[in-house]
Coordinates of C-alpha atoms in Angstrom, one line a residue:
Chain A
M12 CA 102.8 -11.6 101.4
M13 CA 102.7 -8.0 102.8
V14 CA 103.4 -5.3 100.3
R15 CA 105.7 -2.8 101.9
D16 CA 105.6 1.0 101.7
N17 CA 106.8 2.1 98.3
H18 CA 110.5 2.8 98.3
N19 CA 112.7 4.1 95.6
I20 CA 115.9 2.2 95.1
L21 CA 118.6 4.4 93.6
D22 CA 121.4 2.3 92.2
C23 CA 124.7 4.3 92.1
T24 CA 127.0 1.6 90.7
I25 CA 128.2 3.9 87.9
R26 CA 128.6 7.0 89.9
D27 CA 130.0 5.7 93.2
G28 CA 131.6 2.6 91.6
G29 CA 133.4 5.1 89.3
L30 CA 135.3 6.3 92.3
V31 CA 136.9 2.8 92.3
N32 CA 137.9 2.5 88.7
N33 CA 138.1 6.1 87.6
W34 CA 134.8 5.6 85.7
D35 CA 136.3 3.1 83.4
F36 CA 132.9 1.5 82.5
S37 CA 132.2 0.5 78.9
V38 CA 129.1 1.8 77.1
Q39 CA 128.0 -1.9 76.9
F40 CA 128.2 -2.4 80.6
V41 CA 126.3 0.8 81.3
R42 CA 123.6 -0.3 78.9
D43 CA 123.5 -3.8 80.4
L44 CA 123.2 -2.2 83.8
Y45 CA 120.3 0.0 82.7
D46 CA 118.5 -2.9 81.1
G47 CA 119.1 -5.2 84.1
L48 CA 118.1 -2.6 86.7
S49 CA 115.0 -1.8 84.6
Q50 CA 114.0 -5.4 84.5
A51 CA 114.6 -5.7 88.3
G52 CA 112.2 -2.8 88.9
V53 CA 114.8 -0.4 90.3
E54 CA 113.4 3.1 90.2
Y55 CA 116.5 5.2 89.7
M56 CA 119.9 4.6 88.2
E57 CA 122.6 7.2 88.9
I58 CA 124.6 7.3 85.7
G59 CA 127.4 9.4 86.8
Y60 CA 128.5 12.9 87.9
K61 CA 127.5 16.0 86.1
N62 CA 130.6 17.9 87.2
S63 CA 132.4 20.0 84.7
P64 CA 135.8 18.9 83.3
K65 CA 136.7 22.6 83.3
L66 CA 136.4 22.8 87.1
L67 CA 138.0 19.5 88.0
K68 CA 141.1 17.7 87.0
G69 CA 140.5 14.3 85.5
A70 CA 141.2 14.2 81.8
D71 CA 141.9 10.5 82.1
S72 CA 138.6 9.7 83.7
G73 CA 135.8 7.8 81.9
P74 CA 132.9 9.8 80.5
W75 CA 130.6 9.0 83.4
R76 CA 132.4 11.5 85.5
F77 CA 131.5 14.5 83.3
L78 CA 128.2 13.5 81.8
N79 CA 127.4 15.0 78.5
E80 CA 123.8 15.0 77.2
D81 CA 124.7 14.2 73.6
F82 CA 126.8 11.3 74.7
L83 CA 124.1 10.1 77.1
K84 CA 121.6 10.0 74.3
E85 CA 123.9 7.7 72.3
V86 CA 124.2 5.4 75.4
I87 CA 120.5 5.3 76.5
T88 CA 118.5 5.1 73.3
K89 CA 115.3 4.1 75.0
K90 CA 114.2 5.2 78.4
T91 CA 112.4 2.7 80.6
D92 CA 110.5 3.2 83.8
T93 CA 113.9 3.5 85.5
K94 CA 114.7 7.2 85.9
L95 CA 118.2 8.5 85.5
S96 CA 120.0 10.7 88.0
A97 CA 123.3 12.5 88.3
L98 CA 125.3 13.8 91.2
V99 CA 126.9 17.2 91.3
D100 CA 129.4 18.6 93.8
I101 CA 129.2 22.3 94.6
G102 CA 131.9 24.3 93.1
R103 CA 132.5 21.6 90.5
V104 CA 129.4 22.0 88.3
D105 CA 129.1 24.5 85.5
E106 CA 125.4 25.6 85.5
N107 CA 125.7 26.3 81.8
D108 CA 126.1 22.6 81.2
I109 CA 122.6 21.8 82.5
L110 CA 119.7 21.6 80.1
P111 CA 116.1 22.1 80.9
R112 CA 114.7 18.7 82.0
E113 CA 112.5 18.3 78.9
Q114 CA 115.7 18.4 76.8
S115 CA 117.6 16.0 79.1
L116 CA 117.6 12.3 79.8
L117 CA 118.1 13.0 83.5
D118 CA 115.2 13.1 85.9
L119 CA 116.9 13.8 89.2
I120 CA 119.9 15.9 90.0
R121 CA 121.4 15.3 93.4
V122 CA 123.6 17.9 95.1
A123 CA 126.3 16.7 97.4
C124 CA 127.8 19.1 100.0
Y125 CA 129.3 19.3 103.4
I126 CA 127.2 21.0 106.1
K127 CA 129.1 24.3 105.8
D128 CA 128.1 24.6 102.2
V129 CA 124.4 23.8 102.5
D130 CA 123.5 27.3 101.4
K131 CA 125.4 26.9 98.2
G132 CA 124.0 23.5 97.7
L133 CA 120.5 24.8 98.0
E134 CA 121.2 27.6 95.5
L135 CA 122.0 24.9 93.0
V136 CA 119.0 22.9 94.0
Q137 CA 116.8 25.9 93.3
K138 CA 118.2 26.2 89.8
F139 CA 117.8 22.5 89.0
H140 CA 114.3 22.7 90.4
D141 CA 113.5 25.6 88.2
Y142 CA 114.8 23.6 85.2
G143 CA 112.1 21.0 86.1
Y144 CA 114.3 18.3 87.7
E145 CA 113.6 16.4 90.8
T146 CA 116.2 17.3 93.3
S147 CA 118.0 16.1 96.4
I148 CA 120.5 17.5 98.8
N149 CA 123.0 15.0 100.2
I150 CA 124.7 16.2 103.3
M151 CA 128.0 14.3 103.5
A152 CA 130.0 13.3 106.6
L153 CA 127.0 13.6 108.9
S154 CA 128.9 11.8 111.6
H155 CA 131.1 14.8 111.9
V156 CA 128.3 17.4 112.1
M157 CA 127.3 19.1 115.3
E158 CA 123.7 19.6 116.3
N159 CA 123.7 23.3 116.0
E160 CA 125.1 23.2 112.5
L161 CA 122.4 20.7 111.5
A162 CA 119.6 22.8 113.0
E163 CA 120.7 25.8 111.0
A164 CA 120.9 23.8 107.8
F165 CA 117.5 22.4 108.3
E166 CA 116.0 25.9 108.5
E167 CA 117.4 26.6 105.1
I168 CA 116.3 23.3 103.7
N169 CA 112.8 23.7 104.8
K170 CA 112.6 26.9 102.8
S171 CA 113.9 25.2 99.7
P172 CA 112.0 23.3 97.0
V173 CA 114.3 20.3 97.4
D174 CA 112.4 17.0 97.2
V175 CA 114.7 14.6 99.1
V176 CA 117.2 15.1 101.9
Y177 CA 119.8 12.4 102.2
I178 CA 121.4 11.0 105.3
V179 CA 124.9 10.1 104.2
D180 CA 127.3 7.9 106.2
S181 CA 130.4 9.0 104.3
Y182 CA 132.8 7.2 106.7
G183 CA 130.8 4.0 107.1
S184 CA 130.9 4.5 110.8
M185 CA 127.2 4.4 111.7
N186 CA 125.2 1.6 113.2
Y187 CA 121.5 1.1 113.8
K188 CA 121.3 3.4 116.8
D189 CA 122.7 6.2 114.7
I190 CA 120.1 5.5 112.0
E191 CA 117.2 5.4 114.5
Y192 CA 118.4 8.7 115.9
L193 CA 119.1 10.5 112.6
V194 CA 115.9 9.3 110.9
A195 CA 113.8 10.4 113.8
K196 CA 115.5 13.7 113.9
F197 CA 115.3 14.4 110.2
Q198 CA 111.6 13.3 110.2
R199 CA 110.8 15.7 113.0
L200 CA 112.7 18.7 111.7
L201 CA 112.0 18.2 108.0
P202 CA 108.4 17.1 108.1
D203 CA 107.6 18.0 104.4
K204 CA 110.7 16.4 102.9
Q205 CA 111.2 12.9 101.7
L206 CA 114.3 11.3 103.2
G207 CA 117.0 9.3 101.5
M208 CA 120.0 7.4 102.8
H209 CA 123.4 6.5 101.4
M210 CA 125.4 4.1 103.5
H211 CA 128.9 2.8 103.3
N212 CA 129.9 -0.8 104.2
N213 CA 133.1 -0.4 106.2
L214 CA 131.6 -2.2 109.2
Q215 CA 129.4 -4.6 107.1
L216 CA 126.4 -2.5 108.2
A217 CA 125.4 -0.7 104.9
F218 CA 122.5 -3.1 104.2
A219 CA 121.5 -3.4 107.9
N220 CA 121.4 0.3 108.3
T221 CA 119.5 0.8 105.0
I222 CA 116.7 -1.7 105.9
M223 CA 116.4 -0.1 109.3
G224 CA 115.9 3.3 107.7
A225 CA 113.6 1.9 105.1
D226 CA 111.4 0.3 107.8
K227 CA 111.3 3.7 109.6
G228 CA 110.1 5.5 106.5
V229 CA 113.1 6.6 104.5
K230 CA 112.0 6.5 100.9
F231 CA 115.1 6.8 98.8
L232 CA 117.6 4.0 99.3
D233 CA 121.0 4.1 97.6
S234 CA 122.6 0.9 96.7
S235 CA 125.0 -0.5 94.1
V236 CA 125.3 -3.9 92.4
Y237 CA 127.7 -6.1 94.5
G238 CA 128.1 -3.1 96.7
M239 CA 130.6 -1.5 94.2
G240 CA 131.7 1.9 95.5
R241 CA 134.5 3.8 97.0
G242 CA 136.5 2.0 99.7
A243 CA 134.2 -0.5 101.5
G244 CA 131.5 0.2 99.0
N245 CA 127.7 0.5 99.5
C246 CA 124.6 -1.4 100.3
P247 CA 124.3 -4.2 97.7
T248 CA 121.4 -3.7 95.3
E249 CA 120.8 -7.5 95.2
L250 CA 120.2 -7.6 99.0
L251 CA 117.9 -4.6 99.0
I252 CA 115.8 -6.0 96.2
S253 CA 115.5 -9.2 98.1
Y254 CA 114.5 -7.5 101.4
L255 CA 111.8 -5.1 100.0
K256 CA 108.9 -7.3 99.4
N257 CA 107.3 -5.2 96.7
P258 CA 106.3 -7.7 94.0
K259 CA 107.6 -5.4 91.3
Y260 CA 111.2 -6.2 92.3
E261 CA 113.0 -9.1 90.5
L262 CA 116.3 -10.5 91.8
R263 CA 117.0 -12.5 88.7
P264 CA 118.1 -9.7 86.4
V265 CA 120.6 -8.5 89.1
L266 CA 122.0 -12.0 89.5
D267 CA 122.5 -11.9 85.8
L268 CA 124.5 -8.6 86.1
L269 CA 126.5 -10.1 89.0
E270 CA 127.3 -13.2 86.9
R271 CA 128.1 -11.5 83.7
H272 CA 130.0 -8.4 85.0
M273 CA 130.6 -8.0 88.6
I274 CA 132.8 -11.0 89.5
D275 CA 135.3 -9.9 86.8
M276 CA 135.1 -6.3 87.9
R277 CA 135.8 -7.3 91.5
E278 CA 138.9 -9.3 90.3
K279 CA 140.2 -6.2 88.6
W280 CA 139.3 -3.5 91.1
E281 CA 139.0 -3.6 94.9
W282 CA 136.1 -2.6 97.1
G283 CA 134.3 -4.1 100.0
Y284 CA 135.2 -5.4 103.4
V285 CA 138.9 -4.8 103.4
I286 CA 140.5 -4.3 106.8
P287 CA 142.0 -0.8 106.4
Y288 CA 138.5 0.4 105.4
M289 CA 137.1 -1.3 108.4
I290 CA 139.6 0.5 110.5
S291 CA 138.7 3.9 109.1
G292 CA 135.0 3.1 109.7
I293 CA 135.7 2.2 113.3
L294 CA 137.7 5.5 113.7
N295 CA 135.0 7.5 111.9
D296 CA 137.6 8.7 109.5
H297 CA 137.7 9.6 105.8
P298 CA 138.7 6.5 103.8
R299 CA 141.5 8.6 102.1
A300 CA 144.3 7.2 104.2
A301 CA 143.1 3.6 103.8
M302 CA 142.8 4.1 100.0
A303 CA 146.4 5.3 99.9
L304 CA 147.5 2.3 102.0
R305 CA 145.7 -0.1 99.6
S306 CA 147.6 1.4 96.7
S307 CA 150.9 1.0 98.4
P308 CA 153.2 -2.1 99.0
D309 CA 152.2 -1.9 102.7
K310 CA 148.5 -2.6 101.9
D311 CA 148.2 -5.5 104.4
K312 CA 150.1 -3.9 107.2
F313 CA 147.0 -3.4 109.3
V314 CA 148.7 -3.0 112.7
E315 CA 151.1 -0.3 111.6
F316 CA 148.2 1.5 109.8
Y317 CA 146.1 1.3 113.0
D318 CA 148.9 2.5 115.2
K319 CA 149.5 5.5 112.8
L320 CA 145.8 6.5 112.8
T321 CA 145.4 6.2 116.5
S322 CA 148.7 7.9 117.6
P323 CA 148.1 11.1 119.5
E324 CA 150.1 13.1 116.9
V325 CA 147.7 12.1 114.1
M326 CA 144.3 12.2 115.7
P327 CA 143.9 15.9 116.3
A328 CA 144.7 16.7 112.6
K329 CA 142.3 14.1 111.3
R330 CA 139.3 16.4 111.0
H331 CA 140.9 19.1 109.0
D332 CA 140.9 17.4 105.7
D333 CA 137.4 16.1 105.3
Chain B
M1301 CA 132.8 6.4 127.5
M1302 CA 130.0 4.2 128.7
V1303 CA 131.0 0.7 129.7
R1304 CA 128.4 -1.7 128.3
D1305 CA 126.9 -4.8 130.0
N1306 CA 129.4 -7.6 130.2
H1307 CA 129.2 -9.9 127.2
N1308 CA 131.1 -13.0 126.5
I1309 CA 132.6 -13.2 123.0
L1310 CA 133.1 -16.7 121.9
D1311 CA 135.4 -17.0 119.0
C1312 CA 134.7 -20.1 116.9
T1313 CA 137.3 -19.6 114.2
I1314 CA 138.8 -23.0 114.6
R1315 CA 135.5 -24.9 115.0
D1316 CA 133.4 -23.2 112.4
G1317 CA 136.3 -22.2 110.2
G1318 CA 137.3 -25.9 110.2
L1319 CA 134.1 -26.5 108.2
V1320 CA 135.8 -24.5 105.4
N1321 CA 139.2 -26.1 105.4
N1322 CA 138.5 -29.5 106.9
W1323 CA 140.2 -28.4 110.1
D1324 CA 143.6 -28.0 108.4
F1325 CA 144.9 -25.5 110.9
S1326 CA 148.5 -25.8 112.1
V1327 CA 149.3 -26.0 115.8
Q1328 CA 151.2 -22.8 115.4
F1329 CA 148.2 -21.0 114.0
V1330 CA 146.0 -22.3 116.9
R1331 CA 148.5 -21.1 119.4
D1332 CA 148.8 -17.7 117.8
L1333 CA 145.0 -17.5 117.7
Y1334 CA 144.8 -18.4 121.4
D1335 CA 147.5 -15.8 122.3
G1336 CA 145.9 -13.1 120.1
L1337 CA 142.4 -13.7 121.4
S1338 CA 143.7 -13.7 125.0
Q1339 CA 145.4 -10.4 124.5
A1340 CA 142.3 -9.0 122.8
G1341 CA 140.3 -9.9 125.9
V1342 CA 138.0 -12.5 124.2
E1343 CA 136.4 -14.6 126.9
Y1344 CA 136.1 -18.0 125.0
M1345 CA 137.8 -19.7 122.2
E1346 CA 136.1 -22.7 120.7
I1347 CA 139.0 -24.9 119.8
G1348 CA 137.1 -27.5 117.8
Y1349 CA 134.6 -30.3 117.9
K1350 CA 134.7 -33.0 120.5
N1351 CA 133.0 -35.5 118.2
S1352 CA 134.3 -39.1 118.1
P1353 CA 136.2 -40.3 115.0
K1354 CA 134.6 -43.7 115.7
L1355 CA 131.1 -42.2 115.1
L1356 CA 131.8 -40.0 112.1
K1357 CA 133.7 -40.4 108.9
G1358 CA 136.6 -37.9 108.5
A1359 CA 139.9 -39.7 108.8
D1360 CA 141.5 -37.0 106.6
S1361 CA 140.3 -34.1 108.9
G1362 CA 142.6 -32.1 111.0
P1363 CA 142.8 -32.8 114.7
W1364 CA 140.5 -30.0 115.7
R1365 CA 137.5 -32.0 114.5
F1366 CA 138.1 -34.8 117.1
L1367 CA 139.7 -33.0 120.0
N1368 CA 141.9 -35.2 122.2
E1369 CA 142.9 -34.0 125.6
D1370 CA 146.5 -35.2 125.4
F1371 CA 146.9 -33.5 122.1
L1372 CA 145.3 -30.3 123.5
K1373 CA 147.7 -30.2 126.4
E1374 CA 150.6 -30.2 123.9
V1375 CA 149.0 -27.3 122.0
I1376 CA 147.9 -25.1 124.9
T1377 CA 150.7 -25.2 127.4
K1378 CA 149.5 -22.2 129.4
K1379 CA 145.9 -21.3 130.0
T1380 CA 145.1 -17.6 130.0
D1381 CA 141.9 -15.8 131.1
T1382 CA 140.4 -17.0 127.8
K1383 CA 138.4 -20.1 128.4
L1384 CA 138.3 -23.0 126.0
S1385 CA 135.1 -24.6 124.5
A1386 CA 134.3 -27.4 122.3
L1387 CA 131.1 -28.3 120.3
V1388 CA 129.5 -31.7 120.2
D1389 CA 126.8 -33.0 117.9
I1390 CA 124.3 -35.4 119.3
G1391 CA 124.9 -38.9 118.1
R1392 CA 128.5 -38.1 117.2
V1393 CA 130.0 -37.8 120.6
D1394 CA 131.3 -40.8 122.6
E1395 CA 130.7 -39.9 126.3
N1396 CA 133.6 -42.0 127.3
D1397 CA 135.9 -39.5 125.6
I1398 CA 134.9 -36.8 128.0
L1399 CA 137.1 -36.2 131.1
P1400 CA 135.9 -34.6 134.3
R1401 CA 136.5 -30.8 133.9
E1402 CA 139.3 -30.7 136.5
Q1403 CA 141.3 -33.1 134.2
S1404 CA 140.4 -31.2 131.0
L1405 CA 141.6 -28.0 129.4
L1406 CA 138.0 -27.4 128.3
D1407 CA 135.7 -25.1 130.3
L1408 CA 132.5 -25.1 128.2
I1409 CA 130.9 -27.9 126.2
R1410 CA 128.3 -26.8 123.8
V1411 CA 125.7 -29.2 122.4
A1412 CA 124.3 -28.6 118.9
C1413 CA 121.1 -30.2 117.9
Y1414 CA 118.0 -29.7 115.8
I1415 CA 114.7 -29.0 117.6
K1416 CA 113.5 -32.6 117.4
D1417 CA 116.5 -33.8 119.3
V1418 CA 116.5 -31.3 122.2
D1419 CA 115.7 -34.1 124.6
K1420 CA 118.8 -36.0 123.6
G1421 CA 120.8 -32.8 123.6
L1422 CA 119.7 -32.1 127.2
E1423 CA 120.7 -35.6 128.3
L1424 CA 124.2 -34.8 127.1
V1425 CA 124.1 -31.4 128.7
Q1426 CA 123.2 -33.1 132.0
K1427 CA 126.3 -35.4 131.7
F1428 CA 128.7 -32.6 130.9
H1429 CA 127.2 -30.5 133.7
D1430 CA 127.7 -33.3 136.1
Y1431 CA 131.3 -33.5 135.0
G1432 CA 131.7 -29.9 136.0
Y1433 CA 131.6 -28.1 132.7
E1434 CA 129.7 -25.0 131.7
T1435 CA 127.2 -26.0 129.1
S1436 CA 125.1 -24.6 126.3
I1437 CA 122.5 -26.0 124.0
N1438 CA 122.5 -24.6 120.5
I1439 CA 119.3 -25.1 118.7
M1440 CA 120.1 -25.1 115.0
A1441 CA 118.0 -24.0 112.1
L1442 CA 115.6 -21.9 114.2
S1443 CA 114.2 -20.3 111.1
H1444 CA 112.6 -23.7 110.2
V1445 CA 111.1 -24.3 113.7
M1446 CA 107.4 -23.9 114.4
E1447 CA 106.2 -22.2 117.6
N1448 CA 104.7 -25.3 119.1
E1449 CA 107.9 -27.3 118.8
L1450 CA 109.8 -24.4 120.4
A1451 CA 107.4 -24.1 123.3
E1452 CA 107.8 -27.9 124.0
A1453 CA 111.6 -27.6 123.8
F1454 CA 111.6 -24.7 126.2
E1455 CA 109.7 -26.6 128.9
E1456 CA 112.5 -29.3 128.8
I1457 CA 115.2 -26.7 128.7
N1458 CA 113.9 -24.9 131.8
K1459 CA 114.2 -28.2 133.8
S1460 CA 117.8 -28.7 132.6
P1461 CA 120.9 -27.3 134.3
V1462 CA 122.1 -25.9 130.9
D1463 CA 123.7 -22.5 131.4
V1464 CA 123.3 -20.9 128.0
V1465 CA 120.7 -21.3 125.3
Y1466 CA 121.7 -20.3 121.8
I1467 CA 119.8 -18.7 119.0
V1468 CA 121.4 -20.1 115.9
D1469 CA 120.7 -18.6 112.4
S1470 CA 122.0 -21.7 110.6
Y1471 CA 120.9 -20.5 107.2
G1472 CA 121.9 -16.8 107.5
S1473 CA 118.4 -15.7 106.7
M1474 CA 117.5 -13.6 109.7
N1475 CA 117.3 -9.9 110.0
Y1476 CA 116.9 -7.5 112.9
K1477 CA 113.2 -8.1 113.2
D1478 CA 113.8 -11.8 113.6
I1479 CA 116.4 -11.1 116.3
E1480 CA 114.1 -8.7 118.2
Y1481 CA 111.3 -11.3 118.0
L1482 CA 113.4 -14.3 119.0
V1483 CA 115.4 -12.6 121.8
A1484 CA 112.2 -11.3 123.4
K1485 CA 110.6 -14.7 123.1
F1486 CA 113.6 -16.6 124.5
Q1487 CA 113.9 -14.1 127.4
R1488 CA 110.3 -14.4 128.2
L1489 CA 110.2 -18.2 128.1
L1490 CA 113.6 -18.9 129.5
P1491 CA 113.9 -16.4 132.3
D1492 CA 116.6 -18.2 134.2
K1493 CA 118.9 -18.9 131.3
Q1494 CA 121.6 -16.8 129.7
L1495 CA 121.2 -16.4 126.0
G1496 CA 123.7 -16.8 123.2
M1497 CA 123.6 -16.1 119.5
H1498 CA 125.4 -17.6 116.5
M1499 CA 124.8 -15.8 113.2
H1500 CA 125.8 -16.4 109.7
N1501 CA 126.7 -13.8 107.2
N1502 CA 124.8 -14.7 104.0
L1503 CA 123.0 -11.4 103.9
Q1504 CA 125.8 -9.3 105.4
L1505 CA 123.8 -9.2 108.6
A1506 CA 125.8 -11.4 111.0
F1507 CA 127.4 -8.4 112.8
A1508 CA 124.3 -6.3 112.6
N1509 CA 122.1 -9.0 114.1
T1510 CA 124.7 -9.8 116.8
I1511 CA 125.0 -6.2 118.1
M1512 CA 121.2 -6.0 118.0
G1513 CA 121.0 -9.1 120.2
A1514 CA 123.9 -7.9 122.4
D1515 CA 122.1 -4.6 123.1
K1516 CA 118.9 -6.5 124.0
G1517 CA 120.7 -8.6 126.6
V1518 CA 122.1 -11.6 124.8
K1519 CA 125.3 -12.5 126.7
F1520 CA 127.2 -15.0 124.6
L1521 CA 128.2 -13.7 121.2
D1522 CA 129.7 -16.0 118.7
S1523 CA 132.2 -14.6 116.2
S1524 CA 135.2 -15.6 114.2
V1525 CA 138.3 -13.7 113.0
Y1526 CA 137.6 -12.3 109.5
G1527 CA 134.3 -14.1 109.8
M1528 CA 135.9 -17.4 108.9
G1529 CA 133.2 -20.1 108.9
R1530 CA 131.1 -22.3 106.7
G1531 CA 129.6 -20.8 103.6
A1532 CA 129.1 -17.1 104.2
G1533 CA 130.9 -17.3 107.5
N1534 CA 130.1 -15.6 110.8
C1535 CA 130.1 -12.3 112.6
P1536 CA 133.7 -11.0 112.5
T1537 CA 135.5 -10.9 115.8
E1538 CA 137.2 -7.7 114.9
L1539 CA 134.0 -5.9 114.4
L1540 CA 132.4 -7.2 117.6
I1541 CA 135.4 -6.2 119.7
S1542 CA 135.3 -2.7 118.2
Y1543 CA 131.6 -2.3 118.9
L1544 CA 131.5 -3.5 122.5
K1545 CA 132.9 -0.6 124.4
N1546 CA 134.2 -2.7 127.3
P1547 CA 137.7 -1.3 127.9
K1548 CA 139.2 -4.8 128.4
Y1549 CA 138.8 -5.4 124.6
E1550 CA 141.8 -4.7 122.4
L1551 CA 141.4 -4.6 118.6
R1552 CA 145.2 -4.5 117.9
P1553 CA 145.9 -8.2 118.6
V1554 CA 143.1 -9.2 116.3
L1555 CA 144.5 -6.9 113.5
D1556 CA 147.8 -8.7 114.0
L1557 CA 146.1 -12.1 113.5
L1558 CA 144.3 -10.8 110.4
E1559 CA 147.6 -9.5 109.0
R1560 CA 149.7 -12.5 109.8
H1561 CA 147.2 -15.3 109.0
M1562 CA 143.8 -14.5 107.7
I1563 CA 144.5 -12.8 104.4
D1564 CA 146.6 -15.8 103.3
M1565 CA 143.9 -18.2 104.5
R1566 CA 141.2 -16.3 102.6
E1567 CA 143.3 -16.7 99.5
K1568 CA 143.5 -20.4 100.0
W1569 CA 139.9 -21.1 101.2
E1570 CA 136.6 -19.4 100.4
W1571 CA 134.1 -18.0 102.8
G1572 CA 132.1 -14.8 103.1
Y1573 CA 129.8 -12.8 100.9
V1574 CA 129.6 -15.1 97.9
I1575 CA 126.5 -14.9 95.7
P1576 CA 125.3 -18.5 96.0
Y1577 CA 125.4 -18.2 99.8
M1578 CA 123.5 -15.0 99.5
I1579 CA 120.9 -16.8 97.5
S1580 CA 120.6 -19.6 100.0
G1581 CA 120.2 -17.0 102.8
I1582 CA 117.5 -15.3 100.9
L1583 CA 115.7 -18.6 100.3
N1584 CA 116.2 -19.6 104.0
D1585 CA 117.9 -22.7 102.8
H1586 CA 120.8 -24.9 104.0
P1587 CA 124.0 -23.8 102.3
R1588 CA 124.7 -27.4 101.2
A1589 CA 123.6 -26.8 97.6
A1590 CA 125.6 -23.5 97.4
M1591 CA 128.7 -25.3 98.8
A1592 CA 128.4 -28.0 96.2
L1593 CA 128.0 -25.3 93.5
R1594 CA 131.1 -23.5 94.6
S1595 CA 133.1 -26.7 94.3
S1596 CA 132.0 -27.2 90.8
P1597 CA 133.0 -25.6 87.5
D1598 CA 129.6 -23.8 87.5
K1599 CA 130.5 -21.9 90.6
D1600 CA 129.6 -18.5 89.1
K1601 CA 126.4 -19.6 87.3
F1602 CA 124.2 -17.6 89.7
V1603 CA 121.1 -17.4 87.6
E1604 CA 120.9 -21.1 86.8
F1605 CA 121.5 -21.9 90.5
Y1606 CA 118.7 -19.5 91.5
D1607 CA 116.3 -20.9 88.9
K1608 CA 117.0 -24.4 90.1
L1609 CA 116.5 -23.6 93.8
T1610 CA 113.3 -21.7 93.1
S1611 CA 111.7 -24.1 90.6
P1612 CA 108.5 -25.7 91.8
E1613 CA 110.0 -29.2 91.5
V1614 CA 112.8 -28.4 93.9
M1615 CA 111.1 -26.3 96.6
P1616 CA 108.9 -28.9 98.2
A1617 CA 111.8 -31.3 98.7
K1618 CA 114.1 -28.7 100.2
R1619 CA 113.1 -29.2 103.7
H1620 CA 113.7 -32.9 104.0
D1621 CA 117.4 -32.8 104.2
D1622 CA 118.1 -30.2 106.9

């Protein structure tokens, strides 16, 4: 059997899944996940956000939203070959919280930002890089970015030491043609950077888009177990492991995680192919309105929701609140 | 907005969905579905199987498994632009049950067969064609067919009046590379036939594969509302309608069907992305074993199921009972 190009699977069950359950994951679950992903051969596990509780409301959130190194060292007592990553949002991270890499359990720090804040994102990247971390910049909401904005951002990125540049389908609206187009463009304009992709599953295309990107040379592939993630969720780790023929990957430990944990979690919390998320994917819209609907008594009033989002009074305002 | 090539969506909610609920659909639901699909602009609705109750056990099945023309005329009192189709299996259809098209509500009769029975399938096609119907031949389990078998079958198909030749991913194991390969091959070797595709969603790829095929020139696209169909189900009609930019298609009537009927149905019956079906998709295996598991108390014992299907004692026997 052909061995494929080496990819890095980055499982973001805790970080992105936390957006579903307010990071209400037990220490035992996170340990089981780390063990299972390690056995499965997954290269990275994103163990949460490293935003600062001082800069963001969320006192009721679980600890994975505001990762603390002392706490982390109690959770992960033995590092495996699976590296750990954390995500930060610009404006929400206190740089004084970040330790030099040799004192940290984290290996990779990823900076998420919208296109207008790429400069600020790259400043953070520079600091994390100087601390010894691997770094990525994740440009969100790419489907709302105009070409000229992207070209300017790329100029800055090329001057930065950032290791990985992510294509992020924040609204789950992309299909294989968008991936072909964006991957080719990123490869042409960022020749010295590795690429990553983070897809959402609103249109049941997260896995399809991810394997298309992987085959075209994208190296960092985000996924989560059972696709757990905000709204429609992500590319499922179990599918990605099965597709990438690298003999180091093992499906069985992920099936064990699914069996022991994820079925119960999905009973308790909702994510995945749910019609209002499908509608926001089709409309290339932030899932915010769909999430609000799903928390309301009208959660299955699909037609009314669709009419509201597509009425002329609503459409022009849509883009303001990305 | 670009108008795409004309495709034909064939919704098989009743026929394939009946494999989930033993065709336990009310007349009212079937009427609502026909109205909704008509308003949505869907070209074909497959209203069931036209197998014979004399040739197949199933006395407890709903009427959509053994379509009867008198009954059908009570159900569909007014034809719209949406044509009606029925599927037959070779060896299970009594040709005496088939009326000439002008006396029937059906427009298209599709013949499903395995590769070894293509000759028998084409004999049936010839009869239905002579009765005035549009016809298709649906070669099942293509992922288990060898090249030489396929080449022989194509020679026969080219001599037949069959209108449409279907690529059927019975085991839900195909990805976009298989689709690219098969569509190119079918187009090259069947230059005078229209192509169709019927995908299963074991790997969350039914929609992705279908749009890939559609963009490459496949004309008949099978789908079902909310993906309802055996095991992992099908390409969702609502996604296909949203992707194909033909202005005749309307999503809203399908959302109405989803809201009024499909959420309740999915509570009652299971289909979709369920891990044992994912496993059978990965293993390119008939969903039979997964369906049996899901009907048992062990339904969530994924690891045990995976171990059983991948143990050396089981693998060699697998292919006998397609």
